[in-house]
mmCIF file of C-alpha atoms in Angstrom:
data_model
loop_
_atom_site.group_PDB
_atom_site.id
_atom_site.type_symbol
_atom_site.label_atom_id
_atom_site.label_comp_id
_atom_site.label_asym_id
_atom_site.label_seq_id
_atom_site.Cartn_x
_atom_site.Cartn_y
_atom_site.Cartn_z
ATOM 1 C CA UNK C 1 -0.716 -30.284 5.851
ATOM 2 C CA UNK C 2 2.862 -30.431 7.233
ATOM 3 C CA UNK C 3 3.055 -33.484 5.350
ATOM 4 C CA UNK C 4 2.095 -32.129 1.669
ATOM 5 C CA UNK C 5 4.825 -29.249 2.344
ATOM 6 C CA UNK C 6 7.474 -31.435 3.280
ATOM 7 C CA UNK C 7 7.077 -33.662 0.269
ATOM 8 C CA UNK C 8 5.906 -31.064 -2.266
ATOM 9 C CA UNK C 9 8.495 -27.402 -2.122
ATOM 10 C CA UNK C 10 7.562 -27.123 -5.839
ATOM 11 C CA UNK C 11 3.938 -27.374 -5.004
ATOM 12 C CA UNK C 12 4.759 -25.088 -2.171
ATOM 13 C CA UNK C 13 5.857 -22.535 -4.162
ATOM 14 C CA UNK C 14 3.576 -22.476 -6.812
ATOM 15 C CA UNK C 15 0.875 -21.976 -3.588
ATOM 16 C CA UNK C 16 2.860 -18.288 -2.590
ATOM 17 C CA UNK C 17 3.292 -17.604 -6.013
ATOM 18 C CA UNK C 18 -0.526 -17.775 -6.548
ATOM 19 C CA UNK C 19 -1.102 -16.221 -3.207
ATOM 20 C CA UNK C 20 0.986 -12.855 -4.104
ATOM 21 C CA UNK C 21 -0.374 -12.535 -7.372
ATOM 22 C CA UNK C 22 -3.999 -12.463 -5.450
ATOM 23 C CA UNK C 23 -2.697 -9.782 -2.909
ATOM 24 C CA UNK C 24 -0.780 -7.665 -5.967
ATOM 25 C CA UNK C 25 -4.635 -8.115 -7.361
ATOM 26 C CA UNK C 26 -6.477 -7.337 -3.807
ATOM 27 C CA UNK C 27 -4.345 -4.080 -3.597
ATOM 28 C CA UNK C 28 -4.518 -3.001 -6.937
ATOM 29 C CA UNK C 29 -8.350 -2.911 -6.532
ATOM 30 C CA UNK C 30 -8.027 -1.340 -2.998
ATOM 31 C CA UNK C 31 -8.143 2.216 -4.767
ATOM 32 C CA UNK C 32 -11.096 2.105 -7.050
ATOM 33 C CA UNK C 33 -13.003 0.139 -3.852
ATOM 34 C CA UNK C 34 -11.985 3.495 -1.676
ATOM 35 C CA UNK C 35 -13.314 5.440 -4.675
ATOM 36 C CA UNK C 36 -16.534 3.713 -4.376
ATOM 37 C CA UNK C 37 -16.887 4.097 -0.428
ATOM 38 C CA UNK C 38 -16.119 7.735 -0.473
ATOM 39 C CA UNK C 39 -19.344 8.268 -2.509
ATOM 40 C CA UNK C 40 -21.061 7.428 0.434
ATOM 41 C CA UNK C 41 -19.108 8.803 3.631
ATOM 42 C CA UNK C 42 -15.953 11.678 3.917
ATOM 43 C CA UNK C 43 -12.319 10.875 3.638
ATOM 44 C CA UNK C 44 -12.141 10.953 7.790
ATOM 45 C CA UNK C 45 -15.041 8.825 8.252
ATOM 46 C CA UNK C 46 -14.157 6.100 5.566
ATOM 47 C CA UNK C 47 -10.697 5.752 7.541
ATOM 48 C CA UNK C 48 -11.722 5.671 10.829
ATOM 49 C CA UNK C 49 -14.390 2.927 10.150
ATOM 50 C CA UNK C 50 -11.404 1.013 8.497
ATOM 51 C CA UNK C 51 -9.077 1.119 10.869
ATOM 52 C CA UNK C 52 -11.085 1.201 13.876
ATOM 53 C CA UNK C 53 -12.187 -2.062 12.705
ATOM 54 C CA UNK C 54 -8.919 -3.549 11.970
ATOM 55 C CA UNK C 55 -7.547 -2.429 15.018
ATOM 56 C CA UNK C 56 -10.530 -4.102 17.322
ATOM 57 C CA UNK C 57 -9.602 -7.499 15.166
ATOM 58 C CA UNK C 58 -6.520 -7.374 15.998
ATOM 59 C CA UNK C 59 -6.114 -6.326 19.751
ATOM 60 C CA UNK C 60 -5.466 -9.389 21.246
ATOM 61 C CA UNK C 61 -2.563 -9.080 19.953
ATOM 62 C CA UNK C 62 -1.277 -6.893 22.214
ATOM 63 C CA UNK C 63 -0.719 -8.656 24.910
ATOM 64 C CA UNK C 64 1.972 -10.426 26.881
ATOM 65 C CA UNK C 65 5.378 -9.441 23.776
ATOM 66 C CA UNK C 66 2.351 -7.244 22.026
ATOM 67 C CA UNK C 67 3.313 -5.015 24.713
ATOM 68 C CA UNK C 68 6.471 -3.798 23.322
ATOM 69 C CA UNK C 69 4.265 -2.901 20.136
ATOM 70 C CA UNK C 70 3.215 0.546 21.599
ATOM 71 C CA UNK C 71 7.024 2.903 22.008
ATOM 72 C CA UNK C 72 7.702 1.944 18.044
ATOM 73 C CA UNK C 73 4.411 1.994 16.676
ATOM 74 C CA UNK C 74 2.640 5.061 17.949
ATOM 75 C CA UNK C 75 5.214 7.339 15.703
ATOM 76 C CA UNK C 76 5.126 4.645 13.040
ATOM 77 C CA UNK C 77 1.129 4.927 12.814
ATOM 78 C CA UNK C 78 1.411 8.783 12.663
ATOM 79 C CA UNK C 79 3.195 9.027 9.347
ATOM 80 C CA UNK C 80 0.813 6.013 7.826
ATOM 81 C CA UNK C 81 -2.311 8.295 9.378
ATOM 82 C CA UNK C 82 0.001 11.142 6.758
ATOM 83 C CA UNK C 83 0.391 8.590 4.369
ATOM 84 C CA UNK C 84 -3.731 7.764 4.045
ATOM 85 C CA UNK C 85 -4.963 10.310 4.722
ATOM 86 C CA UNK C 86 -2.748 11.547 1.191
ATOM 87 C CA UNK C 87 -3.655 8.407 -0.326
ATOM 88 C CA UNK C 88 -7.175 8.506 0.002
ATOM 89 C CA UNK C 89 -7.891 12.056 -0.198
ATOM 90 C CA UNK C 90 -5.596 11.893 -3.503
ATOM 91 C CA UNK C 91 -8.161 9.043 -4.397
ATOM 92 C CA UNK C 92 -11.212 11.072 -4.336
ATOM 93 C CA UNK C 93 -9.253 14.090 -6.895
ATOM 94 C CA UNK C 94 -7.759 11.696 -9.263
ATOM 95 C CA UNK C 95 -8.650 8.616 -11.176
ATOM 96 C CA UNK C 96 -8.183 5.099 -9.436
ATOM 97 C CA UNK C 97 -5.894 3.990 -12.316
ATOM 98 C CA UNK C 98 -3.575 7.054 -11.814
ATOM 99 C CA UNK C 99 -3.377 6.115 -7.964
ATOM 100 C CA UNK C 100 -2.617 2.812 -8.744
ATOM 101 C CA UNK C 101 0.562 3.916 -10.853
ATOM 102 C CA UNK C 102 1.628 6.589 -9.191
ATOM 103 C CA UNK C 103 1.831 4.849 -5.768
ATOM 104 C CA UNK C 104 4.014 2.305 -7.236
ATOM 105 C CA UNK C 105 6.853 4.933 -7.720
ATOM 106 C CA UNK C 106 7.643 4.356 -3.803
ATOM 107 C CA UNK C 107 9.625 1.722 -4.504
ATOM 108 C CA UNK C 108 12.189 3.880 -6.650
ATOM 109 C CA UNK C 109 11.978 6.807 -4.277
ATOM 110 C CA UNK C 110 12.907 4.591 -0.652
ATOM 111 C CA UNK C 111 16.609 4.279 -1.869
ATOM 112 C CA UNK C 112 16.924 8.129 -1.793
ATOM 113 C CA UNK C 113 15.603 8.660 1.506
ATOM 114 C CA UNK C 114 17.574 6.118 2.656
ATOM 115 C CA UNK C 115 20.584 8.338 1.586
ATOM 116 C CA UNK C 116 19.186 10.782 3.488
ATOM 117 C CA UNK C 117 17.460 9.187 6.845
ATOM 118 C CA UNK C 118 20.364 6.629 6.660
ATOM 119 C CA UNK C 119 22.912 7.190 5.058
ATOM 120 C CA UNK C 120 22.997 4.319 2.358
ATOM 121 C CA UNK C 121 23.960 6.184 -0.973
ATOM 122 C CA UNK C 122 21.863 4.367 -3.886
ATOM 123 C CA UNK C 123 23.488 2.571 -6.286
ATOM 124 C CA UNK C 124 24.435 4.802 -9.513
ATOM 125 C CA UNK C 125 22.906 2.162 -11.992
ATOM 126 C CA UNK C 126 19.517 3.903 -10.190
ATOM 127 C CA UNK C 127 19.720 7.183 -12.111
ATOM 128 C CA UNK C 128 18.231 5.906 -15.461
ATOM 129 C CA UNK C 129 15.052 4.232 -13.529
ATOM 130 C CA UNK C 130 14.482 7.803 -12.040
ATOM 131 C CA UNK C 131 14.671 9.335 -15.670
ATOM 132 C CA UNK C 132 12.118 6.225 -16.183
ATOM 133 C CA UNK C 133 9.844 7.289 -13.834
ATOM 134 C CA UNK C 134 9.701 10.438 -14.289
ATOM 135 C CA UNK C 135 8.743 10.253 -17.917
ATOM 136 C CA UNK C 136 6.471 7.501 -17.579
ATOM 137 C CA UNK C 137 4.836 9.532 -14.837
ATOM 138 C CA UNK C 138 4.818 12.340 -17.222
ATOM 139 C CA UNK C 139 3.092 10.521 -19.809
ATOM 140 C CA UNK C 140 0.834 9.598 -17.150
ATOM 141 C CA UNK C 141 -0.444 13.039 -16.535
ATOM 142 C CA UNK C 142 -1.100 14.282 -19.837
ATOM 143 C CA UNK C 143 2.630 14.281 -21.461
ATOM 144 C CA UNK C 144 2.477 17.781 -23.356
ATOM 145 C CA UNK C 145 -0.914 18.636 -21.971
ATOM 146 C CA UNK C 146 0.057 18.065 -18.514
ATOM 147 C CA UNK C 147 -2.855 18.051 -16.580
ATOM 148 C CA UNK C 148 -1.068 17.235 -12.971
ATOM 149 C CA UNK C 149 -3.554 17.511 -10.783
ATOM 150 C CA UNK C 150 -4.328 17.648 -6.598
ATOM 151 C CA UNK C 151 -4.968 14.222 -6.126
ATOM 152 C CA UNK C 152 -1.710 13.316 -8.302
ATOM 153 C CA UNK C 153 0.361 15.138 -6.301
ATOM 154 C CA UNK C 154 -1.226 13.699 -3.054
ATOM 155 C CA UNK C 155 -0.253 10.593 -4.508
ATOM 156 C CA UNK C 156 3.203 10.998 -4.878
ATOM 157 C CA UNK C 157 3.487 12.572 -1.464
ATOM 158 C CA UNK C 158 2.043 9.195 -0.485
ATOM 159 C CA UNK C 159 4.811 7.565 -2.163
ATOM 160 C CA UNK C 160 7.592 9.790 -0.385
ATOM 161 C CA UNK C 161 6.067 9.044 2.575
ATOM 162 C CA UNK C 162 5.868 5.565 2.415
ATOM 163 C CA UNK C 163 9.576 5.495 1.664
ATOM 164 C CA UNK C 164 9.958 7.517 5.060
ATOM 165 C CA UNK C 165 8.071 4.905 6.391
ATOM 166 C CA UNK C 166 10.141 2.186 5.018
ATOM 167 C CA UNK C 167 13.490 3.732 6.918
ATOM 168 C CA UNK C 168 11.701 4.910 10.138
ATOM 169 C CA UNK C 169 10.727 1.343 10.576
ATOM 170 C CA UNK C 170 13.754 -0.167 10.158
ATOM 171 C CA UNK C 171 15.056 2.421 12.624
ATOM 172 C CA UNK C 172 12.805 2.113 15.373
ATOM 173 C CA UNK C 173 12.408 -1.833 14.958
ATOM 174 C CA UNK C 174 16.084 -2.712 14.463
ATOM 175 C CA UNK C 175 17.214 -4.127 18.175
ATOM 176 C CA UNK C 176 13.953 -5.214 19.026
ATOM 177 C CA UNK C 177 11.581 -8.393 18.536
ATOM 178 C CA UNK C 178 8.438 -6.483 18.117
ATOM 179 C CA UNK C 179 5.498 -8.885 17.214
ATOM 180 C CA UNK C 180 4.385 -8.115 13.827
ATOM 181 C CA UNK C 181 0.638 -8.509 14.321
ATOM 182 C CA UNK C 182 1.246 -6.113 17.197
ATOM 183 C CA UNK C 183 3.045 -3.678 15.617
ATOM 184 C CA UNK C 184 0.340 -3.122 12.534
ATOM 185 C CA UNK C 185 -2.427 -3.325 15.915
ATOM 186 C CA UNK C 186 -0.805 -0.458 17.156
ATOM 187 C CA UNK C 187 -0.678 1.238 13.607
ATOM 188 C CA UNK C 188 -4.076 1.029 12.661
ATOM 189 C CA UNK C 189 -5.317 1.815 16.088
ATOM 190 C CA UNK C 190 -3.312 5.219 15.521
ATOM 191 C CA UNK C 191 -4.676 5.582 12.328
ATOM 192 C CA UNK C 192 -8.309 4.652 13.324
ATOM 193 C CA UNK C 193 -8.922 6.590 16.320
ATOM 194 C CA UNK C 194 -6.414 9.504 15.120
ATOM 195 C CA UNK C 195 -9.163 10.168 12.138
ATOM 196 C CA UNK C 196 -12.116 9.900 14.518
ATOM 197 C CA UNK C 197 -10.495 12.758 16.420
ATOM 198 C CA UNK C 198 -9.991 14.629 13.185
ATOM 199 C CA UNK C 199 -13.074 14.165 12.023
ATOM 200 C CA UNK C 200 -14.814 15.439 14.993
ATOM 201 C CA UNK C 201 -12.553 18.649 15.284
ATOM 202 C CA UNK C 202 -12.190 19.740 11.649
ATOM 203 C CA UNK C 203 -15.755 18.937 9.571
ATOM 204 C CA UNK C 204 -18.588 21.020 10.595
ATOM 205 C CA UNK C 205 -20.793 19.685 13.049
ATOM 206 C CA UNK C 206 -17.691 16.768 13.449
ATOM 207 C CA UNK C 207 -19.039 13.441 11.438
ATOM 208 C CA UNK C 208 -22.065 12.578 9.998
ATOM 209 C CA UNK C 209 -23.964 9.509 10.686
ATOM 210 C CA UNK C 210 -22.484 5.969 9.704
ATOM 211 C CA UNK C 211 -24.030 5.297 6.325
ATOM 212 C CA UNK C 212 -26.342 2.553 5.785
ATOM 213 C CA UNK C 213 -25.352 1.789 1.315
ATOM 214 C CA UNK C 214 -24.055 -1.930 2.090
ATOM 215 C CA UNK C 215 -21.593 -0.754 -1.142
ATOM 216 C CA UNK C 216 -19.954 1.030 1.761
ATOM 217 C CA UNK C 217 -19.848 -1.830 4.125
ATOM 218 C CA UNK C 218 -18.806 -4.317 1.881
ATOM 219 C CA UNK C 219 -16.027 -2.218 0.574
ATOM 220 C CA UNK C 220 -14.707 -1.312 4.093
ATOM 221 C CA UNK C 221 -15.052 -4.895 4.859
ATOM 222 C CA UNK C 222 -12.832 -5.902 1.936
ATOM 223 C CA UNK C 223 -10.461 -3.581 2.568
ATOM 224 C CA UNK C 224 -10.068 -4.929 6.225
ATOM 225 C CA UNK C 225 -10.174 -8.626 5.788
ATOM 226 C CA UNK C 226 -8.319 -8.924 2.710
ATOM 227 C CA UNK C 227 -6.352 -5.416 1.995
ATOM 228 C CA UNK C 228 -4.656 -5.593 5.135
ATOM 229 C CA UNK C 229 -5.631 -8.928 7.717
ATOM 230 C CA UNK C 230 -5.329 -10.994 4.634
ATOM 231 C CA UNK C 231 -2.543 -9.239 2.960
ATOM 232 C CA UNK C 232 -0.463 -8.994 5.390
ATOM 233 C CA UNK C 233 -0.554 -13.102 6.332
ATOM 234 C CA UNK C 234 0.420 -14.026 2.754
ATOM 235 C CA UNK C 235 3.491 -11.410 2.511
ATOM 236 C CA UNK C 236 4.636 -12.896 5.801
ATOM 237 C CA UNK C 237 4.297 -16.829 4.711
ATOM 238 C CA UNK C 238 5.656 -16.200 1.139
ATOM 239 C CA UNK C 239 9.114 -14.261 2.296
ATOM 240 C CA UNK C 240 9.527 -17.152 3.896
ATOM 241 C CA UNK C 241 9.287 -19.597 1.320
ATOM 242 C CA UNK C 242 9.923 -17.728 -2.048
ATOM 243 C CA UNK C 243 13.090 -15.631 -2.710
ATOM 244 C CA UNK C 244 12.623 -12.214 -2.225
ATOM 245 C CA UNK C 245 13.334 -10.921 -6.224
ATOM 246 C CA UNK C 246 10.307 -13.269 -7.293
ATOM 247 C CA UNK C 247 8.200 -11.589 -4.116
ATOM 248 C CA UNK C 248 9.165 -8.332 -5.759
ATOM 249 C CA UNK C 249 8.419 -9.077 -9.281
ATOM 250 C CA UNK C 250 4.702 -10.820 -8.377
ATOM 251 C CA UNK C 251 3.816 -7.424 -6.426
ATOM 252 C CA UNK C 252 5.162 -5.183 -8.867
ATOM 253 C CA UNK C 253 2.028 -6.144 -10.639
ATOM 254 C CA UNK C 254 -0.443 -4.403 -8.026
ATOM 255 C CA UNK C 255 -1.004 -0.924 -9.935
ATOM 256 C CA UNK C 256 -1.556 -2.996 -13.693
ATOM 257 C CA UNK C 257 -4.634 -4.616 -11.448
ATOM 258 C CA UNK C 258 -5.754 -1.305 -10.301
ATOM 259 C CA UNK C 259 -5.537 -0.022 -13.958
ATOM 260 C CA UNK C 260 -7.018 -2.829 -15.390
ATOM 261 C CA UNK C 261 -10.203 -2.942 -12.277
ATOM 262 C CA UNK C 262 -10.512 1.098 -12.912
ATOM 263 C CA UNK C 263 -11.361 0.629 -16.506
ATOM 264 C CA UNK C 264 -13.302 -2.783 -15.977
ATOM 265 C CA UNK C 265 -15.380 -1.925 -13.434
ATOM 266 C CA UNK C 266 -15.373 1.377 -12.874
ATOM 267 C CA UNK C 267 -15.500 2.194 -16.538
ATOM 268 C CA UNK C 268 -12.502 5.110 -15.868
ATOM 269 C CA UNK C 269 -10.523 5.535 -19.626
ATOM 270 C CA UNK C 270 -7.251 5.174 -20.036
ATOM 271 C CA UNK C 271 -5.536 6.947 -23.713
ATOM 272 C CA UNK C 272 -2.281 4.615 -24.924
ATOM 273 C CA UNK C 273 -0.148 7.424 -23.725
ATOM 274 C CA UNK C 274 -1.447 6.818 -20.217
ATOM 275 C CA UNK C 275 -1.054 3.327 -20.527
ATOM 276 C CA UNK C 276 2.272 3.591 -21.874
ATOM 277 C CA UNK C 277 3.277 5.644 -18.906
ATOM 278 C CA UNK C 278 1.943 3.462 -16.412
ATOM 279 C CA UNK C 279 3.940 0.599 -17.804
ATOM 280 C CA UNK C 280 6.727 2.842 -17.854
ATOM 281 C CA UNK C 281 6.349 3.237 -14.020
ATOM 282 C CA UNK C 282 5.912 -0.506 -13.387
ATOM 283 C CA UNK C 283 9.057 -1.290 -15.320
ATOM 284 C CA UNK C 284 11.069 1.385 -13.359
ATOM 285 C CA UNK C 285 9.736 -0.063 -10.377
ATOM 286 C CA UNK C 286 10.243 -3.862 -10.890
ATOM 287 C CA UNK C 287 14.113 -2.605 -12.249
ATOM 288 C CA UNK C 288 14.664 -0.768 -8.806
ATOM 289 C CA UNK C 289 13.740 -4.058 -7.051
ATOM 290 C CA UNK C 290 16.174 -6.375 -9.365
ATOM 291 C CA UNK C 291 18.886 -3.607 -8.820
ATOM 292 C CA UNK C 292 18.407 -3.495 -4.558
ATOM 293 C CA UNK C 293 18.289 -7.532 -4.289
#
């Protein structure tokens, strides 16, 4: 193997190339697979099956440097427990083609709250991709017959706070040499176990039986293994090997897979003003990436 790299960096980086396209792909479906699951067990149960089971993957991690995982990634894992619980209870009210998009606009929001968490002002040539995104998302929701609805809005508070997310981290991880695998142990366990408790405070009679539909299982499954075990192994060995605009630009096209796996498979319909507006939002994205590299 070492062998085929070392004489093949073309090959190499055709491999990454292909490998980013199939995560963009992986998490683009992620939302309509949630969609699916949620049919069959609540928003708290879904997530703590999820992330319970990533986190019991990966806790070996967390041993020997793993240790230094748990000061940074306990408050880390409490604003991604924010940001899915907003995310996936934003699934279940909206379409999984209007998640897809509207997720996406993170990318253009994380230089603002970087002005404000860090005090990086944005560069000015951002303001037209915020006019961009806001009319694409616009057109998104109806245009003239806005029909904006809870789940968009949950949505887009996902997207905020996965901007937060993107400054806390760097702020809590900057003069250390957390693991990585650790770190995301830590996260999900947070997540995980934080929505079991949930669950058994806030639903009546705290959560229902596991369900039995292997849809269910097989979509929590997926979601584990290749949403986030998977996922997060390719990001890692592609930065490393591909420059980071073309890393950009190959997962700017996550929420056209979502679009196009919402209408495929779960027959959702899109109008050409939709689609217009979610193009509009992928193009203000993949401009805000160009601009920050």
């Amino acid at each position: 193997m070492t062998t085929l790299i070392s004489r093949s960096p073309s090959r190499l980086l055709q491999t990454s190339d292909l490998l980013l396209l199939l995560v963009a792909m992986v998490w683009g479906t992620s939302y309509g697979v949630a969609k699916e699951a949620l049919v069959f067990y609540p928003v708290l149960g879904f997530l703590a099956v999820r992330f319970c089971l990533t986190f019991l993957i990966l806790l070996p991690q967390l041993r020997g440097e793993g240790r230094q995982a748990w000061a940074p990634g306990i408050p880390l894992g409490g604003v991604m427990l924010a940001i899915f619980l907003c995310e996936t209870y934003g699934v279940l009210h909206t379409s999984a083609s209007n998640a897809a998009f509207l997720i996406s606009l993170c990318v253009v929001i994380t230089p603002f709250v970087e002005w404000l968490m860090l005090d990086r002002r944005p560069d000015s040539r951002l303001l037209p991709v915020v006019v961009l995104s806001l009319f694409g998302t616009w057109l998104l929701s109806g245009g003239v017959d806005l029909q904006f609805n809870l789940g968009d809005g949950l949505m887009l508070m996902a997207a905020l706070l996965r901007a937060v997310l993107v400054c806390l981290t760097g702020r809590l991880t900057a003069h250390t040499q957390v693991p990585a695998l650790a770190l995301t142990a830590v996260q999900t366990g947070v997540i995980g176990f934080g929505c079991l408790l949930l669950g058994t405070l806030v639903l009546p009679g705290g959560l229902p039986p596991l369900p039995t539909a292997p849809a269910f299982w097989i979509g929590s499954l997926y979601l584990v293994l290749f949403a986030t075990l998977f996922a997060f192994f390719v990001q890692n060995y592609a930065l490393r090997r591909s420059s980071p605009t073309r890393v950009s630009l190959l997962m700017g096209s996550e929420p056209l897979f979502g679009a196009l796996f919402a209408v495929l498979w779960l027959s959702e319909q899109l109008s050409v003003q939709a689609w217009v507006g979610g193009f509009l939002i992928v193009a203000a994205t993949l401009w805000t990436s160009l601009l920050r590299r």
